GROMACS .gro file of C-alpha atoms in nm:
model
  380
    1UNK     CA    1  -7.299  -2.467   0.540
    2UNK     CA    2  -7.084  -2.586   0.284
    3UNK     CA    3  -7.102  -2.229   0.151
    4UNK     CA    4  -6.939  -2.092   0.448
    5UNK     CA    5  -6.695  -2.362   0.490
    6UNK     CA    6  -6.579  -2.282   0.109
    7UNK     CA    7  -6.551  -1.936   0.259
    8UNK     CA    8  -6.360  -1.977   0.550
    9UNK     CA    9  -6.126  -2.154   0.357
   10UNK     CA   10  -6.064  -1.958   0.125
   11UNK     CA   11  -5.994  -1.691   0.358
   12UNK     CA   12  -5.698  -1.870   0.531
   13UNK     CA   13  -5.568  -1.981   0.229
   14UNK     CA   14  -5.563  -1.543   0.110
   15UNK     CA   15  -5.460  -1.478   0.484
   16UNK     CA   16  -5.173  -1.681   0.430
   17UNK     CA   17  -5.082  -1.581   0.079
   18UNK     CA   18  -5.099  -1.225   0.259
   19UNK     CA   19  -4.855  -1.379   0.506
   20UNK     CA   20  -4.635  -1.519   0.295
   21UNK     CA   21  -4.630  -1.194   0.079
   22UNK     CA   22  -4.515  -1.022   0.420
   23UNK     CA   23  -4.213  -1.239   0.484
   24UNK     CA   24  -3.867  -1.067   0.393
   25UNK     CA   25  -3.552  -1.264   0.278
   26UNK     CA   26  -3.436  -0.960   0.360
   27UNK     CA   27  -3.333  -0.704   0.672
   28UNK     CA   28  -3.635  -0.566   0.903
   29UNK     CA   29  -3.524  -0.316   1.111
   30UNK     CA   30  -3.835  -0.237   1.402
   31UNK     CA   31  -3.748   0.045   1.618
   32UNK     CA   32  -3.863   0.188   1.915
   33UNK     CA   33  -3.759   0.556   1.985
   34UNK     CA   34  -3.967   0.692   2.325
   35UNK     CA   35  -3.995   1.047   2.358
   36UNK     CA   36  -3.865   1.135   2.012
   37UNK     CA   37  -4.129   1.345   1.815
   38UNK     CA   38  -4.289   1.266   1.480
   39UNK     CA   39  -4.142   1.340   1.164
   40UNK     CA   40  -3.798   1.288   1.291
   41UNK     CA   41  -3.549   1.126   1.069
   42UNK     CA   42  -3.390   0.795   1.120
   43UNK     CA   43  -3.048   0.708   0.870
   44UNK     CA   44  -2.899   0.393   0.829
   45UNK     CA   45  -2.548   0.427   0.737
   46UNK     CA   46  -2.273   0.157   0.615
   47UNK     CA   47  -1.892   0.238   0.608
   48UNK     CA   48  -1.695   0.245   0.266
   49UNK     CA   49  -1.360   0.156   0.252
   50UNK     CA   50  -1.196   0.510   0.383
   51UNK     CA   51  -1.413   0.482   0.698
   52UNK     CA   52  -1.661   0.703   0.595
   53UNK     CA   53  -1.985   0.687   0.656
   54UNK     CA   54  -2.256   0.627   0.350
   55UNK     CA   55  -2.613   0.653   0.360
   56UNK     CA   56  -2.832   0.340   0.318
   57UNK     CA   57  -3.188   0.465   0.413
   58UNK     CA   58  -3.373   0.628   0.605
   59UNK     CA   59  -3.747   0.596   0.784
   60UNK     CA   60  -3.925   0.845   0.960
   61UNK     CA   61  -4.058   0.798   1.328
   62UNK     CA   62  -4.429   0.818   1.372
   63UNK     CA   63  -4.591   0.738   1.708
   64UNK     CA   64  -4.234   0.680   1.856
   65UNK     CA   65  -4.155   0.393   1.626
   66UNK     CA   66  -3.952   0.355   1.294
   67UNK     CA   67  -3.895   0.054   1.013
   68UNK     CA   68  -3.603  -0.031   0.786
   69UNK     CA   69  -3.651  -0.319   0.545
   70UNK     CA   70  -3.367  -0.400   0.315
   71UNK     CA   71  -3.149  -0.668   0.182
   72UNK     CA   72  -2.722  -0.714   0.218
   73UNK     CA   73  -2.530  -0.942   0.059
   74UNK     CA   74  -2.331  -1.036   0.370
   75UNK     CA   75  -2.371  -0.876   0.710
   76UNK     CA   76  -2.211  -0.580   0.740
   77UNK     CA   77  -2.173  -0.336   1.048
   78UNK     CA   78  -2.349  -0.015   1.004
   79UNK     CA   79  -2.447   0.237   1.207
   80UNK     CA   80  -2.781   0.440   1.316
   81UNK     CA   81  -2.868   0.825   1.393
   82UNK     CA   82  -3.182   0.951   1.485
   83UNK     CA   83  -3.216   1.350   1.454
   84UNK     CA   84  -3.242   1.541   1.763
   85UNK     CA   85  -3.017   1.254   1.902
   86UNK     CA   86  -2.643   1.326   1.979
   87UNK     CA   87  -2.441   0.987   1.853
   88UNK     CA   88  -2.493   0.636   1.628
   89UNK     CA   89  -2.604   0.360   1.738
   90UNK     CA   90  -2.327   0.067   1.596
   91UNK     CA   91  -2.543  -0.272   1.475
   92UNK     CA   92  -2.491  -0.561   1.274
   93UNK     CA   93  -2.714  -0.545   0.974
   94UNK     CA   94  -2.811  -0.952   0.847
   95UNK     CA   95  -3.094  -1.034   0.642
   96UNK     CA   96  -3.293  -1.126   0.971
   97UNK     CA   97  -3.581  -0.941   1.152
   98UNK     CA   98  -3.425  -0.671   1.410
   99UNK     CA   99  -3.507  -0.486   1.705
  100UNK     CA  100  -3.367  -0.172   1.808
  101UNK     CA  101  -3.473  -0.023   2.130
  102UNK     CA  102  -3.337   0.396   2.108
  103UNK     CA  103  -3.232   0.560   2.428
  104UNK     CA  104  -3.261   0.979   2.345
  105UNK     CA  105  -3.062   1.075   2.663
  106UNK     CA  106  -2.804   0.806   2.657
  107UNK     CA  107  -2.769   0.680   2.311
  108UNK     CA  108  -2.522   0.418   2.412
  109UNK     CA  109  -2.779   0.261   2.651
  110UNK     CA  110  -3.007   0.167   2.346
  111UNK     CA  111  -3.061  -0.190   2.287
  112UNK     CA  112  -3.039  -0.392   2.025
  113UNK     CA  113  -3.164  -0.755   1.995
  114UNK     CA  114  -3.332  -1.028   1.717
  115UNK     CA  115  -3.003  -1.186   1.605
  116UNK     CA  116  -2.689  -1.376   1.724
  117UNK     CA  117  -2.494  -1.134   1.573
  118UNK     CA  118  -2.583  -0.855   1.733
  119UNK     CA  119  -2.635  -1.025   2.062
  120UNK     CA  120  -2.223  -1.136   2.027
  121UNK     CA  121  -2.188  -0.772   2.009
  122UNK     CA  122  -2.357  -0.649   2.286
  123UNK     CA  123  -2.184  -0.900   2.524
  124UNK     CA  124  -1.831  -0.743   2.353
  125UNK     CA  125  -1.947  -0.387   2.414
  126UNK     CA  126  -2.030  -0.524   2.760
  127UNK     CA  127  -1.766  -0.639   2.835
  128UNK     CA  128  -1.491  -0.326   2.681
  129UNK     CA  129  -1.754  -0.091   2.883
  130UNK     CA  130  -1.679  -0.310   3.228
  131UNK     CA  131  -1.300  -0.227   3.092
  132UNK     CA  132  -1.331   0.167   3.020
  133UNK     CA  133  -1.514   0.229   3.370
  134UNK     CA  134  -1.221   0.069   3.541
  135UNK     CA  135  -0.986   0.347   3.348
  136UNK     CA  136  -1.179   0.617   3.436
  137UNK     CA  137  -1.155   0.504   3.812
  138UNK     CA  138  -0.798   0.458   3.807
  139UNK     CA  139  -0.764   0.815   3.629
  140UNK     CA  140  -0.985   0.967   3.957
  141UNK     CA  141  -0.717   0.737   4.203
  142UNK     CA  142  -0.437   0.895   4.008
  143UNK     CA  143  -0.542   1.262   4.013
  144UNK     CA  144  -0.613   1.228   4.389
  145UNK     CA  145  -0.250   1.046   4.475
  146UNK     CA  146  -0.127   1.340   4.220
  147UNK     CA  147  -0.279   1.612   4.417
  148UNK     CA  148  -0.173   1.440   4.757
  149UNK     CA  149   0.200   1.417   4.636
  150UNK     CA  150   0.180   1.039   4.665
  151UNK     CA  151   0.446   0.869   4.473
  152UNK     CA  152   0.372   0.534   4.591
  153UNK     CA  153   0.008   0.553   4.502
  154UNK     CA  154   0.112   0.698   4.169
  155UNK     CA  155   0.311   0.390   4.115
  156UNK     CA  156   0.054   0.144   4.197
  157UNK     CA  157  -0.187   0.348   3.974
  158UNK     CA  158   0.078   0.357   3.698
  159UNK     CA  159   0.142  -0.004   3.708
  160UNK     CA  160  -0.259  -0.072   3.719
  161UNK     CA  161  -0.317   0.134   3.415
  162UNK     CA  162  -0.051  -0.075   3.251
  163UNK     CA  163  -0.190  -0.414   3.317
  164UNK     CA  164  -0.580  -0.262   3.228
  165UNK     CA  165  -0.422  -0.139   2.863
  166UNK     CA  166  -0.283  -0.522   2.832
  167UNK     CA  167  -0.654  -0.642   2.904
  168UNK     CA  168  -0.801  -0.400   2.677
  169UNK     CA  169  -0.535  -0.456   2.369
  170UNK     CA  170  -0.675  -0.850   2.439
  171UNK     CA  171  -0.991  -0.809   2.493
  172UNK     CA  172  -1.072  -0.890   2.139
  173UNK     CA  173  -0.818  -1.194   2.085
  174UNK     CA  174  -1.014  -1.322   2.380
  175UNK     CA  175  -1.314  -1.256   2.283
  176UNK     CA  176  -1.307  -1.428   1.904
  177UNK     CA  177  -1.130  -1.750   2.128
  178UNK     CA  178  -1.484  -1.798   2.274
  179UNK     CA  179  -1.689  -1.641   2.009
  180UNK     CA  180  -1.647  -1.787   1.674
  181UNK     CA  181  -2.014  -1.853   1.530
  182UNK     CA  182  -2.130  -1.526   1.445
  183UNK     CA  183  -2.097  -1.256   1.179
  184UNK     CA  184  -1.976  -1.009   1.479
  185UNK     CA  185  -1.666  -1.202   1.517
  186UNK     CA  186  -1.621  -1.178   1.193
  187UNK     CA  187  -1.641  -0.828   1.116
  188UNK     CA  188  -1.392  -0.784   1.456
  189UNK     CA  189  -1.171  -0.978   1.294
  190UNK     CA  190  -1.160  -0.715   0.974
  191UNK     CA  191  -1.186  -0.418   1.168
  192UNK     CA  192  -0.881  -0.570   1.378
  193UNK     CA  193  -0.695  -0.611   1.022
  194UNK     CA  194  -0.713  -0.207   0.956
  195UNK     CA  195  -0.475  -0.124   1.190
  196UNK     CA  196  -0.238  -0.368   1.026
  197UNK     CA  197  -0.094  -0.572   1.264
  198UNK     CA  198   0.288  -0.636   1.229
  199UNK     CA  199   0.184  -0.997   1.395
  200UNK     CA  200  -0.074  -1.156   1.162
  201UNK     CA  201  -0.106  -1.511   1.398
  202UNK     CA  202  -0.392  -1.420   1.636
  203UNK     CA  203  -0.632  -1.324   1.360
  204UNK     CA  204  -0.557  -1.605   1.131
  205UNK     CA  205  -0.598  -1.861   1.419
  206UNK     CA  206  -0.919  -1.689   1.491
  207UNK     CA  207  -1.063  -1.704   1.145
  208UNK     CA  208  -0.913  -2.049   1.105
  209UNK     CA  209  -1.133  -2.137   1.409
  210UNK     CA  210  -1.438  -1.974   1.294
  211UNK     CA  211  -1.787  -2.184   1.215
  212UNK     CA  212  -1.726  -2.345   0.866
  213UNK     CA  213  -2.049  -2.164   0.739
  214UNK     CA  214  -1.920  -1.806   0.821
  215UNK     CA  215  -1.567  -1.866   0.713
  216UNK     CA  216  -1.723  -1.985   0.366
  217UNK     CA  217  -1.986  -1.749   0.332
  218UNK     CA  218  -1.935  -1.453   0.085
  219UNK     CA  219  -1.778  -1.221   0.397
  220UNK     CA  220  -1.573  -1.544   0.500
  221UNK     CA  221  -1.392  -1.543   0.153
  222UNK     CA  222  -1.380  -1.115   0.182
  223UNK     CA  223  -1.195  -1.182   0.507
  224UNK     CA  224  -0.999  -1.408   0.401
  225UNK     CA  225  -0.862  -1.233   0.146
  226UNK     CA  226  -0.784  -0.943   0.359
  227UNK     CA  227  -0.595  -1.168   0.561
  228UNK     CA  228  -0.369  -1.293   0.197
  229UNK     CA  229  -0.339  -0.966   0.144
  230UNK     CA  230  -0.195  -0.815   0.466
  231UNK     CA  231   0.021  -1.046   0.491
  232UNK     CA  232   0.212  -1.055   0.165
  233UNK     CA  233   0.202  -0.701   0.253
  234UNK     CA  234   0.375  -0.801   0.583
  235UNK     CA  235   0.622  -1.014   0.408
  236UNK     CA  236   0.752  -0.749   0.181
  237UNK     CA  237   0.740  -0.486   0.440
  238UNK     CA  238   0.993  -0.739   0.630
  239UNK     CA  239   1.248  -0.687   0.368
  240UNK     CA  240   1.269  -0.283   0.398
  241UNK     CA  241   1.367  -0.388   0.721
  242UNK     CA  242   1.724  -0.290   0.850
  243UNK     CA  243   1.969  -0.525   0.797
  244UNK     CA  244   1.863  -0.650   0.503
  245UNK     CA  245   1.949  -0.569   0.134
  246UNK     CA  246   1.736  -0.291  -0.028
  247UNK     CA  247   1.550  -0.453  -0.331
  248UNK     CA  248   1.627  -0.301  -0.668
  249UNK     CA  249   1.422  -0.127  -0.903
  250UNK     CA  250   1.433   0.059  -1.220
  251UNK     CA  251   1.272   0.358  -1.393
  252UNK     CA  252   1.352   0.562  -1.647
  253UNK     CA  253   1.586   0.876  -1.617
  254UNK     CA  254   1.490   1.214  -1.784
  255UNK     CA  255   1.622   1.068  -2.093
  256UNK     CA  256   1.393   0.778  -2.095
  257UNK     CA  257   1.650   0.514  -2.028
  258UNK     CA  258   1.603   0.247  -1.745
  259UNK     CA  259   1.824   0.327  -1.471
  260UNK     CA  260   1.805   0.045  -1.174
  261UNK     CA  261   1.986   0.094  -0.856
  262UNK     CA  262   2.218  -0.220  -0.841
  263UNK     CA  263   2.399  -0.039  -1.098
  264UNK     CA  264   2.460   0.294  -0.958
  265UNK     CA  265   2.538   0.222  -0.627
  266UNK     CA  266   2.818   0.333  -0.457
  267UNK     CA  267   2.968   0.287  -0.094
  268UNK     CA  268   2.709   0.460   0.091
  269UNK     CA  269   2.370   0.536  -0.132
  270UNK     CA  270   2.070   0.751  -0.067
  271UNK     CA  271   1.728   0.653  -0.198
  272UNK     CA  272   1.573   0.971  -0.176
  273UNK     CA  273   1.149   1.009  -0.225
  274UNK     CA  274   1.053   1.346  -0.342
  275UNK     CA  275   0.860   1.559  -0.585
  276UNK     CA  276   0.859   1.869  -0.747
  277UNK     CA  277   0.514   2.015  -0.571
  278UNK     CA  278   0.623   1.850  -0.218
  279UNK     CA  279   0.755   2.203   0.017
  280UNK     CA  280   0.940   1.966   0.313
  281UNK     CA  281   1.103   1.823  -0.002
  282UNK     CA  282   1.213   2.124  -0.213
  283UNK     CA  283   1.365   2.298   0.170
  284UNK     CA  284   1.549   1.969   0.220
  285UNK     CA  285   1.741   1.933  -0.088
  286UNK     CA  286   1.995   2.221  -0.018
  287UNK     CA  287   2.106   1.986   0.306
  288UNK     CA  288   2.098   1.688   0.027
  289UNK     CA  289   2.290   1.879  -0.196
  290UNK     CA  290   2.564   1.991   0.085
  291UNK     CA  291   2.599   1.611   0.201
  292UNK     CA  292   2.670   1.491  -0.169
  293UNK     CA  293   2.907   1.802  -0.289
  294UNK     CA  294   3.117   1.662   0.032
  295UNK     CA  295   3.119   1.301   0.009
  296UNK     CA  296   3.056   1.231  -0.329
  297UNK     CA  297   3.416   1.182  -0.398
  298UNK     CA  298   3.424   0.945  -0.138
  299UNK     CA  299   3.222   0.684  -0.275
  300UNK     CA  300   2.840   0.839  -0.210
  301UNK     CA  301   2.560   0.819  -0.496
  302UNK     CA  302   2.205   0.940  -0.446
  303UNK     CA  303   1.909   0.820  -0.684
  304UNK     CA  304   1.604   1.008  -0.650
  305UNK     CA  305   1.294   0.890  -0.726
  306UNK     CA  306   1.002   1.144  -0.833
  307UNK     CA  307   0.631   1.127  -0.709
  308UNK     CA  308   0.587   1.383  -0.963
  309UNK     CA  309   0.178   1.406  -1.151
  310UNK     CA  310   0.118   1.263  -1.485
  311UNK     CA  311   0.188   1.491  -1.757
  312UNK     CA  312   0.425   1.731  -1.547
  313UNK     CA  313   0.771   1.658  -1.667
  314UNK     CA  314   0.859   1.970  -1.718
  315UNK     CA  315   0.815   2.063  -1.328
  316UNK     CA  316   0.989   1.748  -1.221
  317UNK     CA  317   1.297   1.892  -1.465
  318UNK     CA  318   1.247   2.249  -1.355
  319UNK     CA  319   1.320   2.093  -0.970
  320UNK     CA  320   1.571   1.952  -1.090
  321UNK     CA  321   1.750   2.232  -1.248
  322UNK     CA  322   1.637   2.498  -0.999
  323UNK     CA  323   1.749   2.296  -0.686
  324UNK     CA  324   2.079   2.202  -0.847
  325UNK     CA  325   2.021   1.784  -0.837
  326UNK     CA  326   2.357   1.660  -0.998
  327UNK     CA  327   2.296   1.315  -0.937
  328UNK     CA  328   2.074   1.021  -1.044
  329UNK     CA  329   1.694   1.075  -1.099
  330UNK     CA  330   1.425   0.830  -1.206
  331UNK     CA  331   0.991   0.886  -1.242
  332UNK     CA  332   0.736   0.716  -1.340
  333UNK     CA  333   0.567   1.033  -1.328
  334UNK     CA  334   0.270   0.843  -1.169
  335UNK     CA  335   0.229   1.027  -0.802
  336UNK     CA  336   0.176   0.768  -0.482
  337UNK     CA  337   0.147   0.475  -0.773
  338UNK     CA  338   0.517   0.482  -0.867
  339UNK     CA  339   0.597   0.108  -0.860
  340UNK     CA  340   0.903   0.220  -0.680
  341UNK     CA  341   0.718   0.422  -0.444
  342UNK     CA  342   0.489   0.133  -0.365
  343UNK     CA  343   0.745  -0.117  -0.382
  344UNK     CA  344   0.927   0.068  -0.075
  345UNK     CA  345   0.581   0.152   0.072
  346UNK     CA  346   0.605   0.541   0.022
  347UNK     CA  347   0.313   0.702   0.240
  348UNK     CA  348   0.477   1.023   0.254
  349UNK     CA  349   0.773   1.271   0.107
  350UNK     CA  350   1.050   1.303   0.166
  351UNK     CA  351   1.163   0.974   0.256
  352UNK     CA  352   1.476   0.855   0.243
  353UNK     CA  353   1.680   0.475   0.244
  354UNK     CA  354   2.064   0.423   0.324
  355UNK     CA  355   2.264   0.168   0.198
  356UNK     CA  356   2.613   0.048   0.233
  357UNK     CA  357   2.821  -0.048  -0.021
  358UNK     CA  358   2.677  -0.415   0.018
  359UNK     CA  359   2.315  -0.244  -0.068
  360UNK     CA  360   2.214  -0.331   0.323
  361UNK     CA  361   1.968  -0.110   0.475
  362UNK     CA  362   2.179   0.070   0.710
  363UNK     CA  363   1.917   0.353   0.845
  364UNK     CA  364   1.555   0.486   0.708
  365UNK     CA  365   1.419   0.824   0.701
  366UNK     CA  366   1.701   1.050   0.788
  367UNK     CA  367   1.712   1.427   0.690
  368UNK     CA  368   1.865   1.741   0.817
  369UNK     CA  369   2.174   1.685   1.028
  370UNK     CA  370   2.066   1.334   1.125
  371UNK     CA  371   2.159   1.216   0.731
  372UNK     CA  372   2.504   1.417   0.703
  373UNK     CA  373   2.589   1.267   1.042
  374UNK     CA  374   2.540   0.928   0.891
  375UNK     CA  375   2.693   0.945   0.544
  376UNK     CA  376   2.954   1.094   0.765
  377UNK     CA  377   2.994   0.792   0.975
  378UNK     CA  378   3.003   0.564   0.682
  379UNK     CA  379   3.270   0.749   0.484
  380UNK     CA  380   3.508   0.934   0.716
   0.00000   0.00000   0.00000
């Protein structure tokens, strides 16, 4: 008796190392997938910085089920594809046991359940789909008023879709006001920051409010710092705002020398953004060239500022020389990370600044007629 007793113990004591061996401090991912056949692939996918989608892992469905076991350092969103099956399935990936329930025909109808996260997010995507099937009704009341010749309908409809775009713009702002204990608030809050808001308040109020835990955690302090960031981004954005006075710089001319725009500027001045390889730039700069031949005398200067390559001097002076440039030019010779280009947010060439002769930003972005019309103005 003892014998077996010995035994039996011993046997719970090895089931339970077995047990214990089993348990993850990482991400399980169970997944049903009904009427998919074996041997299909499954692919777990996060999101890198550009948006684009990276592979994680993948599983393979057998007997209409498929596993994922992993570890993240924070949750993240990712998504999941199943092969044969149009569309991803969006889900927040913790270090907690989750279920994922695949619909083949619909594969937003699949479920997803196992953590508050993910739970916060289906109640969102709940409530935006409650908001997107009262658009698509007021787009079938609008054709039918349209087809009917009914103005006053069309006004009603009009005015409708109007107040449904407010409640869809908030939907979110609402949302992390009643939501702020869960990583899915959280990562709304940083997908919210990649449009760049002009208005930073909302989201900082929202992460403000968020459970202490998450707002400390490791993708707390990530979030945060996006927040810092955007908004000194914000703040000097604010002063390349009309009105104000255009912040100096300086670079170095052909020569070398450090040329900085407080001390060329005249009564009207053009920062003009170009390069040597940019084609809108190069057909521009006979207009450029007409505007300063006719009111340089009367108090215009121009400094242009090259996004030529590295290394490529010689096609920066080339430009120069070919396109008959007669007035001030400055590079870096560093592309899109000119400090100058980056200083006056550059996301494209040409671009263009005008100043007055108190170095106020008068306009931004003018070419063609448009920027004769104004020097014009200025000096005449």
């Amino acid at each position: 008796m003892k014998n077996l007793i010995c035994l039996f113990v011993i046997g719970l004591l090895f089931t339970a190392c077995k047990n214990e061996e089993k348990k993850s401090d990482g991400y399980v991912i169970n997944g049903t997938a009904k009427g998919v056949y074996n041997g299909m692939r499954v692919f777990l996918k996060g999101v890198d910085e550009r948006g684009g989608q990276v592979a994680q892992d993948t599983a393979i469905v057998m007997d209409e089920t498929f596993r994922f076991e992993g570890k993240v350092d924070y949750p993240q969103m990712w998504v999941l594809s199943v092969n044969s099956v149009n569309g991803t399935i969006p889900l927040m990936v913790e270090n907690e046991t989750i279920d994922v329930d695949v619909d083949k025909n619909n594969i937003e109808n699949s479920k997803i359940t196992g953590t508050k996260s993910n739970e916060a997010f289906a109640a969102y995507t709940k409530e935006y789909k409650k908001i997107s099937e009262k658009r698509m009704d007021l787009n079938k009341e609008f054709s039918t008023a349209q087809n009917s010749n009914d103005s006053v309908a069309m006004a009603k409809v009009s005015a409708d879709f109007a107040a449904l775009n407010a409640e869809m713009a908030n939907h979110p702002y609402l949302f992390l006001e009643k939501n702020n204990d869960s990583y899915f608030a959280l990562a709304l809050i940083e997908n919210l920051l990649k449009s760049k808001p002009d208005n930073l308040d909302p989201l900082e109020k929202a992460f403000s409010n968020m459970d202490t835990d998450i707002k400390n955690s490791t993708y707390g302090k990530t979030v945060g710092s996006q927040i810092d960031i955007l908004k000194r981004q914000n703040e000097s954005l604010a002063l390349l705002n009309v009105g104000n006075v255009a912040p100096n710089f300086s670079a170095p001319n052909p020569e070398g020398k450090q040329v900085s725009l407080n001390e060329i500027k005249g009564k009207a001045t053009i920062i003009d953004f170009w390069a040597s390889w940019c084609g809108p730039c190069r057909r521009e700069n006979p207009n450029v060239v007409k505007v300063y031949n006719k009111y340089h005398d009367k108090g215009l200067e121009i400094i242009s500022v090259s996004l030529d390559r590295p290394g490529q001097k010689d096609k920066w002076l080339k430009a120069i020389a070919d396109d008959k440039l007669t007035w001030h030019h400055v590079s870096n010779l560093n592309y899109f990370n000119d400090p100058v280009a980056q200083q006056y947010n550059i996301q494209s060439i040409p671009a263009t600044y005008i100043l007055d002769a108190d170095g106020k930003i008068v306009a931004k972005s003018l070419r063609g007629q448009a920027l004769e019309d104004k020097i014009a103005e200025m000096l005449n």
